[in-house]
Structures are given as C-alpha cells and as structure tokens.
CSV table of C-alpha atoms in Angstrom, one decimal:
chain,number,residue,atom,x,y,z
A,45,MET,CA,20.1,-1.7,13.9
A,46,TYR,CA,16.6,-2.2,12.8
A,47,GLY,CA,14.1,-4.7,13.7
A,48,LEU,CA,11.6,-5.5,10.9
A,49,VAL,CA,8.0,-6.4,11.6
A,50,LEU,CA,6.0,-8.2,8.6
A,51,GLU,CA,2.0,-8.2,8.8
A,52,GLY,CA,0.1,-11.1,8.1
A,53,GLY,CA,-2.4,-10.5,4.9
A,54,GLY,CA,-2.2,-13.7,3.3
A,55,ALA,CA,-1.6,-13.6,-0.8
A,56,LYS,CA,-1.1,-9.7,0.2
A,57,GLY,CA,2.3,-10.8,1.1
A,58,SER,CA,3.7,-10.1,-1.8
A,59,TYR,CA,4.3,-6.5,-1.2
A,60,HIS,CA,7.1,-7.4,1.4
A,61,ILE,CA,9.0,-8.5,-1.0
A,62,GLY,CA,9.0,-5.2,-2.8
A,63,ALA,CA,9.4,-3.2,0.7
A,64,TYR,CA,12.2,-5.4,1.2
A,65,LYS,CA,14.2,-4.7,-2.2
A,66,ALA,CA,13.6,-0.8,-1.0
A,67,ILE,CA,15.4,-2.1,2.8
A,68,MET,CA,18.3,-3.9,1.0
A,69,GLU,CA,18.9,-0.8,-1.6
A,70,GLU,CA,19.0,2.0,1.0
A,71,GLY,CA,21.4,-0.1,2.5
A,72,ILE,CA,19.6,-0.6,6.4
A,73,GLU,CA,21.1,-3.0,8.3
A,74,ILE,CA,18.5,-5.4,9.5
A,75,GLY,CA,19.0,-8.0,12.8
A,76,GLY,CA,16.0,-9.4,13.4
A,77,ILE,CA,12.4,-9.9,12.2
A,78,ALA,CA,9.1,-11.1,13.7
A,79,GLY,CA,6.2,-11.7,11.6
A,80,THR,CA,2.9,-13.4,11.2
A,81,SER,CA,1.2,-16.2,8.8
A,82,ILE,CA,2.7,-15.1,5.5
A,83,GLY,CA,4.6,-12.3,7.4
A,84,ALA,CA,6.4,-15.0,9.2
A,85,ILE,CA,7.0,-17.0,6.4
A,86,ASN,CA,8.6,-14.0,4.4
A,87,GLY,CA,10.3,-13.5,7.0
A,88,ALA,CA,12.2,-16.9,7.0
A,89,MET,CA,13.0,-16.5,3.7
A,90,ILE,CA,15.0,-13.1,4.5
A,91,VAL,CA,16.4,-15.0,7.6
A,92,GLN,CA,17.9,-17.3,6.1
A,93,GLY,CA,19.4,-15.7,3.3
A,94,ASP,CA,17.0,-16.2,-0.1
A,95,TYR,CA,15.5,-13.0,-0.9
A,96,GLU,CA,15.6,-14.0,-4.6
A,97,LYS,CA,14.3,-17.1,-3.8
A,98,ALA,CA,11.4,-15.7,-2.3
A,99,LEU,CA,11.0,-13.0,-5.4
A,100,LYS,CA,10.7,-15.9,-7.7
A,101,LEU,CA,8.1,-17.9,-5.5
A,102,TRP,CA,6.1,-14.7,-5.5
A,103,ASN,CA,6.9,-13.7,-9.7
A,104,ASP,CA,5.1,-17.3,-9.9
A,105,ILE,CA,2.7,-17.4,-7.4
A,106,LYS,CA,-0.5,-19.3,-8.6
A,107,TYR,CA,-3.8,-21.0,-6.4
A,108,SER,CA,-2.8,-24.5,-6.7
A,109,MET,CA,0.6,-23.8,-5.1
A,110,VAL,CA,-1.5,-23.2,-1.7
A,111,ILE,CA,-4.5,-25.3,-2.0
A,112,ASP,CA,-5.0,-28.6,-3.6
A,113,ALA,CA,-7.5,-26.5,-6.7
A,114,ASN,CA,-7.6,-25.9,-10.3
A,115,ASP,CA,-6.2,-22.2,-10.8
A,116,GLU,CA,-8.6,-21.3,-13.7
A,117,GLU,CA,-11.5,-22.5,-11.2
A,118,MET,CA,-10.0,-20.1,-8.3
A,119,GLU,CA,-9.8,-17.4,-10.6
A,120,ARG,CA,-13.0,-17.1,-12.0
A,121,LEU,CA,-14.3,-17.5,-8.7
A,122,ARG,CA,-12.2,-14.5,-7.1
A,123,LYS,CA,-13.3,-12.4,-10.1
A,124,ILE,CA,-17.1,-13.5,-9.7
A,125,ARG,CA,-17.2,-14.7,-13.5
A,126,LEU,CA,-19.6,-17.4,-12.8
A,127,GLY,CA,-22.3,-18.8,-15.7
A,128,ARG,CA,-24.6,-21.4,-14.9
A,129,GLU,CA,-21.9,-24.2,-15.1
A,130,ASP,CA,-19.8,-22.0,-12.5
A,131,LEU,CA,-22.7,-21.6,-10.2
A,132,ARG,CA,-22.9,-25.7,-10.3
A,133,LEU,CA,-19.4,-26.0,-9.6
A,134,LEU,CA,-18.8,-23.7,-6.7
A,135,ALA,CA,-21.6,-25.9,-5.2
A,136,ASP,CA,-19.9,-28.5,-5.5
A,137,LYS,CA,-16.9,-27.0,-4.3
A,138,ILE,CA,-18.5,-25.6,-1.1
A,139,LYS,CA,-20.4,-28.9,-0.6
A,140,LEU,CA,-16.7,-30.9,-0.9
A,141,VAL,CA,-15.1,-28.1,1.4
A,142,ILE,CA,-17.7,-28.9,4.2
A,143,THR,CA,-17.7,-32.1,3.7
A,144,ASP,CA,-13.6,-32.7,4.4
A,145,ARG,CA,-13.7,-29.8,6.5
A,146,GLY,CA,-11.6,-27.4,4.5
A,147,PHE,CA,-9.1,-27.1,1.7
A,148,ASP,CA,-6.5,-29.6,1.5
A,149,ILE,CA,-3.7,-27.6,1.9
A,150,THR,CA,-0.7,-30.4,0.6
A,151,PRO,CA,0.9,-28.1,-1.6
A,152,PHE,CA,1.2,-25.7,0.7
A,153,LYS,CA,3.1,-28.2,2.7
A,154,ASN,CA,5.3,-28.9,-0.3
A,155,LEU,CA,5.8,-25.1,-0.4
A,156,LEU,CA,7.6,-24.8,2.8
A,157,ALA,CA,9.1,-28.0,2.2
A,158,THR,CA,10.9,-26.6,-1.1
A,159,TYR,CA,11.3,-23.0,0.3
A,160,ILE,CA,12.5,-23.0,3.8
A,161,ASP,CA,15.4,-23.9,5.0
A,162,GLU,CA,15.4,-24.8,8.8
A,163,SER,CA,19.4,-25.0,9.1
A,164,LYS,CA,20.0,-21.8,7.0
A,165,ILE,CA,17.6,-20.1,9.8
A,166,ARG,CA,18.9,-21.5,12.9
A,167,SER,CA,22.6,-20.4,11.4
A,168,SER,CA,21.6,-16.8,10.5
A,169,ASN,CA,22.8,-14.1,13.1
A,170,MET,CA,19.6,-12.8,12.2
A,171,ASP,CA,16.8,-12.9,15.4
A,172,PHE,CA,13.4,-14.2,14.0
A,173,GLY,CA,10.1,-14.4,15.8
A,174,MET,CA,6.3,-15.5,15.0
A,175,VAL,CA,3.2,-15.8,16.6
A,176,THR,CA,0.7,-18.7,15.9
A,177,ILE,CA,-2.0,-19.6,18.3
A,178,ASN,CA,-2.4,-23.3,20.1
A,179,LEU,CA,-6.1,-23.7,19.7
A,180,THR,CA,-5.4,-27.2,21.9
A,181,ASP,CA,-4.0,-25.7,24.8
A,182,LEU,CA,-5.9,-22.3,24.4
A,183,LYS,CA,-3.2,-20.1,24.5
A,184,PRO,CA,-1.2,-17.8,22.0
A,185,ILE,CA,2.2,-18.8,21.0
A,186,LYS,CA,5.2,-16.0,20.5
A,187,VAL,CA,8.4,-17.6,19.6
A,188,PHE,CA,11.9,-16.9,18.8
A,189,LYS,CA,13.8,-19.6,16.6
A,190,GLU,CA,15.7,-20.3,19.6
A,191,ASP,CA,12.6,-21.5,21.4
A,192,ILE,CA,11.4,-24.1,18.8
A,193,PRO,CA,12.3,-27.4,18.9
A,194,GLU,CA,14.7,-28.8,16.1
A,195,GLY,CA,12.8,-30.1,13.2
A,196,GLU,CA,9.9,-28.7,14.0
A,197,LEU,CA,10.1,-24.5,12.6
A,198,LYS,CA,8.4,-25.5,9.3
A,199,ASP,CA,5.5,-26.7,11.0
A,200,TYR,CA,5.5,-23.4,13.3
A,201,LEU,CA,5.1,-21.6,10.4
A,202,LEU,CA,2.3,-23.5,9.0
A,203,ALA,CA,1.1,-23.3,12.6
A,204,SER,CA,1.6,-19.4,11.9
A,205,ALA,CA,-0.5,-19.4,8.9
A,206,TYR,CA,-3.3,-22.1,9.3
A,207,LEU,CA,-6.4,-20.2,8.3
A,208,PRO,CA,-10.0,-21.7,9.1
A,209,ALA,CA,-10.5,-22.5,6.1
A,210,PHE,CA,-7.9,-24.8,5.8
A,211,LYS,CA,-8.6,-28.8,6.3
A,212,ASN,CA,-8.6,-29.4,10.0
A,213,GLU,CA,-5.6,-31.6,10.6
A,214,LYS,CA,-3.4,-31.7,13.7
A,215,LEU,CA,0.5,-30.7,13.9
A,216,GLY,CA,2.5,-32.4,16.7
A,217,GLY,CA,-0.5,-33.5,17.8
A,218,LYS,CA,-2.5,-30.1,18.9
A,219,ARG,CA,-4.5,-27.7,16.6
A,220,TYR,CA,-3.4,-24.2,15.7
A,221,LEU,CA,-5.0,-21.0,14.2
A,222,ASP,CA,-3.3,-18.2,12.5
A,223,GLY,CA,-1.5,-15.9,14.3
A,224,ALA,CA,-3.2,-13.0,12.9
A,225,PHE,CA,-5.8,-14.0,15.2
A,226,TYR,CA,-4.1,-12.8,18.3
A,227,ASP,CA,-1.4,-10.1,16.7
A,228,ASN,CA,-1.2,-9.6,13.1
A,229,LEU,CA,2.2,-6.8,13.7
A,230,PRO,CA,3.9,-8.4,16.2
A,231,PHE,CA,6.2,-5.3,16.8
A,232,LYS,CA,6.0,-5.9,20.8
A,233,LEU,CA,8.2,-9.4,20.0
A,234,LEU,CA,11.5,-7.4,18.9
A,235,GLN,CA,10.9,-4.5,21.5
A,236,LEU,CA,11.2,-7.7,24.0
A,237,LYS,CA,14.4,-8.8,22.1
A,238,GLY,CA,15.9,-5.1,22.5
A,239,TYR,CA,15.0,-3.5,19.3
A,240,ASP,CA,14.1,0.2,19.5
A,241,ASP,CA,14.1,1.0,16.0
A,242,LEU,CA,12.0,-0.8,13.9
A,243,ILE,CA,10.8,-0.8,10.5
A,244,ILE,CA,7.1,-2.2,9.8
A,245,VAL,CA,5.4,-3.2,6.7
A,246,ARG,CA,1.6,-3.4,6.8
A,247,THR,CA,-0.8,-5.1,4.5
A,248,TYR,CA,-3.8,-4.2,6.5
A,249,GLY,CA,-4.7,-8.1,6.4
A,250,ARG,CA,-7.6,-8.9,8.4
A,251,GLY,CA,-6.9,-9.8,12.1
A,252,ARG,CA,-6.0,-8.2,15.4
A,253,THR,CA,-3.8,-5.7,15.3
A,254,ARG,CA,-2.2,-3.9,18.1
A,255,ARG,CA,-1.9,0.1,18.3
A,256,LEU,CA,1.3,1.3,17.2
A,257,ASN,CA,2.6,3.8,20.2
A,258,PRO,CA,3.5,7.3,19.0
A,259,ASN,CA,6.8,7.1,21.2
A,260,ILE,CA,7.8,4.1,19.1
A,261,ASN,CA,10.7,5.0,16.9
A,262,ALA,CA,9.4,3.4,14.1
A,263,ILE,CA,9.4,3.6,9.8
A,264,VAL,CA,5.9,2.3,8.4
A,265,ILE,CA,5.5,1.7,5.1
A,266,ALA,CA,2.3,1.0,4.1
A,267,PRO,CA,0.2,0.1,0.8
A,268,SER,CA,-0.6,3.6,-1.3
A,269,ASP,CA,-2.9,1.5,-3.5
A,270,ASP,CA,-4.9,-1.6,-3.4
A,271,ILE,CA,-3.4,-4.6,-2.8
A,272,GLY,CA,-5.8,-7.1,-3.7
A,273,ASP,CA,-7.7,-9.8,-1.8
A,274,SER,CA,-5.6,-11.6,0.8
A,275,PHE,CA,-6.4,-14.9,-0.7
A,276,ALA,CA,-5.6,-13.8,-4.5
A,277,PHE,CA,-2.8,-15.7,-4.9
A,278,ASP,CA,-2.2,-14.7,-8.7
A,279,TYR,CA,1.1,-13.9,-9.8
A,280,GLU,CA,0.2,-10.6,-12.1
A,281,ILE,CA,-1.4,-9.3,-8.5
A,282,ALA,CA,1.9,-10.3,-6.7
A,283,ARG,CA,4.3,-8.3,-9.7
A,284,ARG,CA,2.3,-5.5,-9.2
A,285,ASN,CA,2.5,-5.4,-5.3
A,286,ILE,CA,6.4,-6.2,-5.2
A,287,GLU,CA,6.5,-3.0,-7.5
A,288,LEU,CA,4.4,-0.8,-5.1
A,289,GLY,CA,6.3,-1.9,-1.9
A,290,TYR,CA,9.1,-1.2,-3.3
A,291,TYR,CA,8.4,2.6,-4.2
A,292,ASP,CA,6.5,2.5,-1.4
A,293,GLY,CA,9.5,1.2,0.5
A,294,LEU,CA,11.8,3.9,-1.0
A,295,LYS,CA,8.8,6.6,-0.4
A,296,ALA,CA,8.9,5.8,3.6
A,297,LEU,CA,12.7,5.5,4.0
A,298,ARG,CA,13.7,8.7,1.8
A,299,GLY,CA,11.0,10.8,3.1
A,300,LEU,CA,9.8,11.1,-0.7
A,301,LYS,CA,6.5,12.9,-1.3
A,302,GLY,CA,2.9,12.8,-2.9
A,303,LYS,CA,0.1,10.5,-2.7
A,304,LYS,CA,0.4,8.3,-5.5
A,305,TYR,CA,3.6,9.3,-7.3
A,306,TYR,CA,7.1,9.6,-5.6
A,307,ILE,CA,8.2,13.0,-5.5
A,308,GLU,CA,11.5,14.2,-3.8
A,309,SER,CA,11.1,16.6,-1.3
A,310,LYS,CA,11.8,20.5,-1.8
A,311,GLY,CA,10.8,21.7,1.9
A,312,GLU,CA,7.9,23.6,2.3
A,313,ASP,CA,9.6,27.3,2.1
A,314,PHE,CA,10.3,26.6,-1.9
A,315,PHE,CA,6.8,26.2,-2.6
A,316,PHE,CA,5.2,29.0,-0.5
A,317,ASP,CA,7.3,31.6,-2.1
A,318,MET,CA,5.9,30.2,-5.6
A,319,LEU,CA,2.6,31.2,-3.7
A,320,ILE,CA,3.4,34.2,-2.1
A,321,ASN,CA,5.0,35.4,-6.0
A,322,ILE,CA,1.7,34.4,-7.5
A,323,THR,CA,1.1,37.6,-10.3
A,324,GLN,CA,-1.9,39.4,-10.3
A,325,GLU,CA,-3.2,37.7,-13.7
A,326,GLN,CA,-2.8,34.2,-12.3
A,327,LEU,CA,-5.1,35.6,-9.0
A,328,ASN,CA,-7.7,36.9,-11.4
A,329,LYS,CA,-7.7,33.5,-13.4
A,330,LEU,CA,-8.1,31.7,-10.1
A,331,ARG,CA,-11.1,34.3,-8.5
A,332,GLU,CA,-12.3,33.1,-12.0
A,333,GLN,CA,-12.3,29.4,-11.0
A,334,ILE,CA,-13.2,30.1,-7.5
A,335,LYS,CA,-15.5,33.1,-6.3
A,336,THR,CA,-13.7,35.0,-3.3
A,337,THR,CA,-15.9,38.3,-3.9
A,338,ASN,CA,-15.5,40.8,-1.1
A,339,ILE,CA,-11.8,39.5,-0.3
A,340,PRO,CA,-8.5,41.1,-1.1
A,341,ASP,CA,-6.4,39.1,-3.5
A,342,ARG,CA,-3.5,37.9,-1.1
A,343,ARG,CA,-5.4,37.1,1.6
A,344,ALA,CA,-8.3,35.4,-0.8
A,345,LEU,CA,-5.3,33.1,-2.1
A,346,PHE,CA,-4.3,32.0,1.3
A,347,GLU,CA,-7.6,32.4,3.3
A,348,TYR,CA,-9.7,31.1,0.7
A,349,ILE,CA,-8.8,29.7,-2.4
A,350,ILE,CA,-6.3,27.5,-0.6
A,351,PRO,CA,-8.1,26.1,1.6
A,352,ARG,CA,-11.0,25.2,0.0
A,353,THR,CA,-9.0,23.4,-3.3
A,354,ALA,CA,-7.0,21.3,-0.2
A,355,SER,CA,-10.4,20.4,1.1
A,356,VAL,CA,-11.4,18.9,-3.0
A,357,LEU,CA,-7.9,17.5,-3.1
A,358,GLY,CA,-8.7,15.4,-0.3
A,359,LEU,CA,-5.8,16.5,2.4
A,360,HIS,CA,-5.2,16.1,5.5
A,361,LYS,CA,-6.1,18.9,7.7
A,362,THR,CA,-2.0,19.1,8.4
A,363,TYR,CA,-0.9,19.5,4.9
A,364,ASP,CA,1.4,22.4,4.3
A,365,TYR,CA,2.5,24.4,1.2
A,366,GLU,CA,4.3,21.6,-0.3
A,367,ASP,CA,1.2,18.8,-0.2
A,368,PHE,CA,-0.9,21.1,-1.5
A,369,ILE,CA,1.2,22.5,-4.8
A,370,LEU,CA,2.5,18.2,-5.2
A,371,ALA,CA,-1.2,17.1,-4.6
A,372,LEU,CA,-2.1,19.8,-7.7
A,373,LEU,CA,1.3,18.6,-9.8
A,374,GLU,CA,0.3,14.7,-9.0
A,375,LYS,CA,-3.8,15.8,-10.3
A,376,LYS,CA,-2.0,16.9,-13.8
A,377,ALA,CA,0.2,13.7,-14.2
A,378,GLU,CA,-2.7,11.3,-13.5
A,379,ASN,CA,-5.0,12.7,-15.8
A,380,LEU,CA,-2.4,12.5,-18.2
A,381,GLY,CA,-2.0,9.1,-17.5
A,382,LEU,CA,2.2,9.5,-16.7
A,383,ASP,CA,3.8,6.3,-15.1
A,384,ARG,CA,3.5,6.1,-11.3
A,385,PHE,CA,6.7,3.8,-10.5
A,386,HIS,CA,9.4,6.6,-11.1
A,387,ILE,CA,11.3,8.6,-8.5
A,388,TYR,CA,10.7,12.3,-9.7
A,389,SER,CA,11.9,15.4,-8.8
A,390,TYR,CA,9.6,18.6,-8.5
A,391,GLU,CA,11.2,19.9,-11.7
A,392,GLU,CA,11.1,16.8,-13.7
A,393,LEU,CA,7.3,16.2,-13.0
A,394,LEU,CA,6.8,20.1,-13.6
A,395,ASN,CA,8.2,19.6,-16.5
A,396,ARG,CA,6.3,16.4,-17.8
A,397,VAL,CA,3.2,17.8,-16.6
A,398,LYS,CA,3.8,21.7,-17.8
A,399,CYS,CA,0.8,23.0,-19.9
A,400,ALA,CA,0.6,19.3,-21.7
A,401,PRO,CA,-2.9,19.5,-22.8
A,402,GLY,CA,-5.3,17.7,-20.4
A,403,LYS,CA,-7.7,14.7,-21.3
A,404,ILE,CA,-10.9,17.3,-20.9
A,405,ASP,CA,-11.5,20.3,-21.8
A,406,HIS,CA,-10.0,23.7,-19.8
A,407,ILE,CA,-13.1,25.5,-18.6
A,408,TYR,CA,-11.7,28.7,-17.3
A,409,GLU,CA,-12.3,30.4,-20.6
A,410,HIS,CA,-16.1,29.5,-20.1
A,411,ASN,CA,-18.5,32.4,-19.1
A,412,GLY,CA,-21.0,33.1,-16.6
A,413,LYS,CA,-22.9,29.9,-16.0
A,414,LEU,CA,-19.9,28.1,-14.1
A,415,ASN,CA,-19.3,31.0,-12.4
A,416,LYS,CA,-22.8,31.3,-11.0
A,417,LEU,CA,-22.3,27.5,-10.0
A,418,LEU,CA,-19.2,28.0,-8.3
A,419,GLU,CA,-20.9,30.5,-6.1
A,420,LYS,CA,-24.2,28.6,-4.8
A,421,VAL,CA,-22.4,25.0,-4.8
A,422,ASP,CA,-19.4,23.6,-2.8
A,423,LEU,CA,-16.5,23.0,-5.3
A,424,ALA,CA,-16.4,19.3,-3.5
A,425,SER,CA,-20.0,18.6,-5.1
A,426,ILE,CA,-20.2,19.7,-8.7
A,427,PHE,CA,-19.9,17.4,-11.3
A,428,ASN,CA,-16.9,18.9,-13.1
A,429,LYS,CA,-15.1,19.5,-9.7
A,430,GLU,CA,-11.5,17.6,-11.9
A,431,GLU,CA,-11.5,19.9,-14.5
A,432,VAL,CA,-11.5,22.9,-11.8
A,433,LEU,CA,-8.8,21.0,-10.1
A,434,LEU,CA,-7.1,20.8,-13.4
A,435,ASN,CA,-7.6,24.0,-14.2
A,436,ILE,CA,-6.2,25.6,-11.1
A,437,ALA,CA,-3.1,23.7,-11.1
A,438,ASP,CA,-2.3,25.2,-14.8
A,439,ILE,CA,-3.1,28.9,-13.3
A,440,ILE,CA,-0.4,28.1,-10.4
A,441,MET,CA,1.8,26.4,-12.7
A,442,ASN,CA,1.4,29.5,-14.9
A,443,CYS,CA,0.3,27.4,-17.8
A,444,TYR,CA,-3.1,28.8,-18.7
A,445,ARG,CA,-4.3,30.0,-21.9
A,446,HIS,CA,-4.5,33.5,-23.0
C-alpha cells in the first residue's frame, strides 16, 4: 500500500488532481496522504472521498474564491497588462494591502467550510497528515488527523496554507505561517507512519524541500511543462494543469518514455538494432548533415553523429538509444503540432510523423555553404539547428527525399 505526498504550491495544486486521477485509473491503493499548504487541502478532499468535488473546484477556480478581490483586476495584474489607470489601481491595491496588513481571505475560509468535511476525514481509513508553522510558539507543527483537536481540522488546514501576504489573523489565539517554509514535501511524515512505498507529486512550489534519499522507494510525478505561478488562480490554467498532471502521472506509473510526448517503451535493444542496420545511403546523408571526415562509417555513427546530435537535443549524459530515437521522433511531432496529450505506441507516433512535410524546408539537399559552416561551427550554436535535427530524424526514419 502506498503513501501519497502532495507538495505545496498554491494554484499549482491543480496538478495534484490530474496526477491522482492517473493513480486511481492504475488501480493503486493509497493508504495515507501527507501534504503541505494546498497539498494538505487537496489531500483532505481525497481522504474524505470527494475527488470529484475537488475536480469541480479546480475546474471552476478563480481569484475571488481565495481572496477578496476582483477577478478581472487580478488577471490583468497577473499578466502585467497595465495601462495608466491600471497602475493607479495597482498603487491603491498595494496601499490597501499594506494598511490592512494583507489580503482578506474570507473567501478562502468559506471555501474550506464548503469543501472540507471533518467528520468524513476522521472516519476515513486513510492516514492524513499536514505541516504548518506556529509563529507564536516558534515551532513547526507536524500532525496527523488524530493529533488535531475535534472541530479544529479546518483551522489547521488554513494554518498550513497561511501565506505572509494574507491578513495577519490569529487562529485559536495563535499566529501561523504556511508550512512550506518548514517542509513543503513532507514525505518523512509518512515514513514515520511506516510507509515504505511512496508516490510523490511535485509542483516545485516555493518553500523548503527536503532532499529525497536515493534509497527511498518512491515514484515521483513531476511537471513536464510549466504549470504557472503559485498565485495564478485561473480555471484555464488549472484545467490544463489537471490534464498535464494526469498524463505525467501515467508516464511515471507506467514507465512511459518521452520528454514532451507520452510514448510506450519498446526497450533499448529495438532501437540499437535500428541504428546498427542503417543503410549506407542513410549514413551518407547523415555525413552530409554533420561532417565526419576520416572516421569509418559505423564508428562515425556511434562515436560522433549520435553523441553530437544527442547533445543538441539536450539529452542527459545517461541517455540510451531509445531516448535518442524518441527525442528525434518528438522533435518531428512537435514540429508538426501533433497533440501531446495522448498515449502513443512507437509505431503509432512514427506513422503520424513519418515522411510528413514539416513546417520548415528540408536543407540536406542544399549544397556546400551549410556543410562548410557545419565543419567550423558547433551544431548547437548555429541558427538552423532545428532544421538539421529534423533532417537527421528524417534520415534515420528513412524519410529523406531522393
């Protein structure tokens, strides 16, 4: 049975909801959840059995559900689309926040009152823990639901998410600070409960994140793309994050490959065989793209062409031949604008991109000038590296023009 850890991150928490959908679809049983800030709030809704309710909340999220603010004004400020009148408005808002010592979070309190059911959480078989900081007593608070006095669970959730920008109020006679400033990824809470197997959902929100021990048996679900700002409470961003979290979750849980796309693995041997069996004609075309004088063909492919191309693709030094081929395939798919939110087999994605005309002209039919440039300039720095990569992809996939 797995323990689930949800990192804090404000509006980035919409990503948790998509990741949890993937966990449910994969039939993975979660025995306990620990979270900080928005991770604690999302975790509470999951523990109480209200995933669909949480999904609806994030699908409809807006600024006025969190702070007492005008949604249109907040969106303009977030996107920095400020005219003269907007600048005056911003100055007035800042003055108001300073005068009142923070944003009015009455809507946030109402949200917790609406969406959090303490009785359901307490009666759930799932463990549930959270982190906050008691500023009055100057100490971190790491608690599970059974440690929280009856009737105060919502206050603890509010305390876990209490940002410095919020109006300075006391909860139960004491002041609190967002738990992210102590432990934004509280996996140790679940370890103390005896959970050896963890699923950790990252948001990379601001705060203190404790280093994961390499010996921890953990599946990490992390954003493969930008998930916005911690304060971007916008339903369009949230909906995209939910979808991204879902597919990133499936990638982590199923061992899918790809950096931007989601591709079922075939194993490195399949792709090594593809590369070792490249024809002489393909090798000649590759040599036209990247000059490899005085190196025999097969050695040039494995000792020079592939490593140099992999470097331009931004692959980690531990890449394998499957990573290499799929990175080229993704380059083609992205150039063609193929939908990324789909689980592709290698054959399906290959058939979608193979020999399809790209958005830019092929260059390997061009003559001497480019080849002379490639001899002198590193491939990663030349202005047309994208064209070169697309051409290399076409050659390896046997799609070059005759």
